[in-house]
Coordinates of C-alpha atoms in Angstrom, one line a residue:
X1 CA 0.0 0.0 0.0
X2 CA 1.2 3.5 -0.8
X3 CA 0.5 7.1 0.2
X4 CA 0.5 10.0 -2.2
X5 CA 2.5 13.1 -1.2
X6 CA 2.6 16.4 -3.1
X7 CA 6.1 17.9 -3.3
X8 CA 6.5 21.6 -4.1
X9 CA 10.0 22.9 -4.7
X10 CA 11.3 26.5 -4.9
X11 CA 14.4 28.3 -6.3
X12 CA 17.3 26.0 -7.3
X13 CA 15.5 22.9 -6.0
X14 CA 12.7 23.4 -8.5
X15 CA 15.0 23.1 -11.6
X16 CA 15.8 19.4 -11.3
X17 CA 12.1 18.6 -11.1
X18 CA 11.3 20.5 -14.3
X19 CA 8.1 21.9 -12.8
X20 CA 7.0 23.5 -9.5
X21 CA 5.4 20.4 -8.0
X22 CA 5.3 16.6 -8.4
X23 CA 3.3 13.8 -6.9
X24 CA 5.3 11.1 -5.1
X25 CA 4.0 7.7 -4.0
X26 CA 5.8 6.2 -1.0
X27 CA 5.1 3.1 1.1
X28 CA 2.7 3.4 3.9
X29 CA 4.6 4.2 7.1
X30 CA 7.3 6.0 5.1
X31 CA 9.0 9.0 6.7
X32 CA 10.2 12.3 5.3
X33 CA 13.7 10.8 4.9
X34 CA 12.3 8.1 2.7
X35 CA 10.5 10.6 0.5
X36 CA 13.7 12.7 0.2
X37 CA 15.8 9.7 -0.7
X38 CA 13.2 8.7 -3.4
X39 CA 13.3 12.2 -4.8
X40 CA 17.1 12.1 -5.0
X41 CA 16.9 8.7 -6.8
X42 CA 14.3 9.8 -9.3
X43 CA 15.7 13.3 -10.0
X44 CA 19.5 13.1 -10.5
X45 CA 19.8 16.8 -10.2
X46 CA 18.7 16.5 -6.5
X47 CA 21.2 13.8 -5.7
X48 CA 23.1 14.7 -2.5
X49 CA 21.2 17.9 -2.0
X50 CA 18.3 16.7 0.2
X51 CA 20.0 14.3 2.5
X52 CA 23.5 14.1 4.0
X53 CA 24.2 11.0 6.1
X54 CA 20.4 10.8 6.9
X55 CA 20.1 14.4 7.8
X56 CA 18.7 17.4 6.0
X57 CA 21.6 19.7 5.2
X58 CA 21.5 23.3 6.4
X59 CA 21.2 24.4 2.7
X60 CA 17.6 23.0 2.5
X61 CA 14.5 23.8 4.4
X62 CA 11.8 21.0 4.4
X63 CA 8.3 21.7 5.5
X64 CA 5.6 19.0 6.0
X65 CA 2.1 20.5 5.9
X66 CA 3.6 23.9 6.7
X67 CA 5.7 22.8 9.7
X68 CA 9.5 22.6 9.5
X69 CA 10.9 19.0 9.6
X70 CA 13.8 18.7 12.0
X71 CA 17.0 18.5 10.0
X72 CA 18.7 16.0 12.3
X73 CA 15.9 13.4 12.4
X74 CA 13.7 13.4 9.3
X75 CA 13.2 9.7 9.7
X76 CA 10.9 10.3 12.8
X77 CA 8.3 12.3 10.8
X78 CA 5.9 9.9 9.2
X79 CA 4.0 10.7 6.0
X80 CA 0.3 10.3 5.5
X81 CA -1.8 10.3 2.3
X82 CA -2.3 13.8 1.0
X83 CA 0.6 15.4 2.9
X84 CA 2.5 18.2 1.3
X85 CA 6.3 18.6 1.4
X86 CA 7.9 21.9 0.5
X87 CA 11.6 22.1 -0.4
X88 CA 13.3 25.4 -0.3
X89 CA 16.6 27.0 0.3
X90 CA 16.8 28.6 3.8
X91 CA 15.4 32.1 4.0
X92 CA 17.7 34.8 5.1
X93 CA 17.0 38.4 5.7
X94 CA 18.5 41.6 6.8

């Protein structure tokens, strides 16, 4: 059984997808880390950009349904059918 997740990407993370958003099917019980690994495998331009030794690098912000996913343990955030993941470079201001 799978769950469907909508993935929206911004800025430089959008280019490898070729469009602003994609649908991703992951196994029931999958975590955010599993979805990120699947995206890296499916879109070579994302390879090594979303996960670094199982953690989300500081160069990427990942939101699940509008809430930031902890970079050090994305494997603890389980996905459900209809979830939305947002991938973006970190926002800085001044």
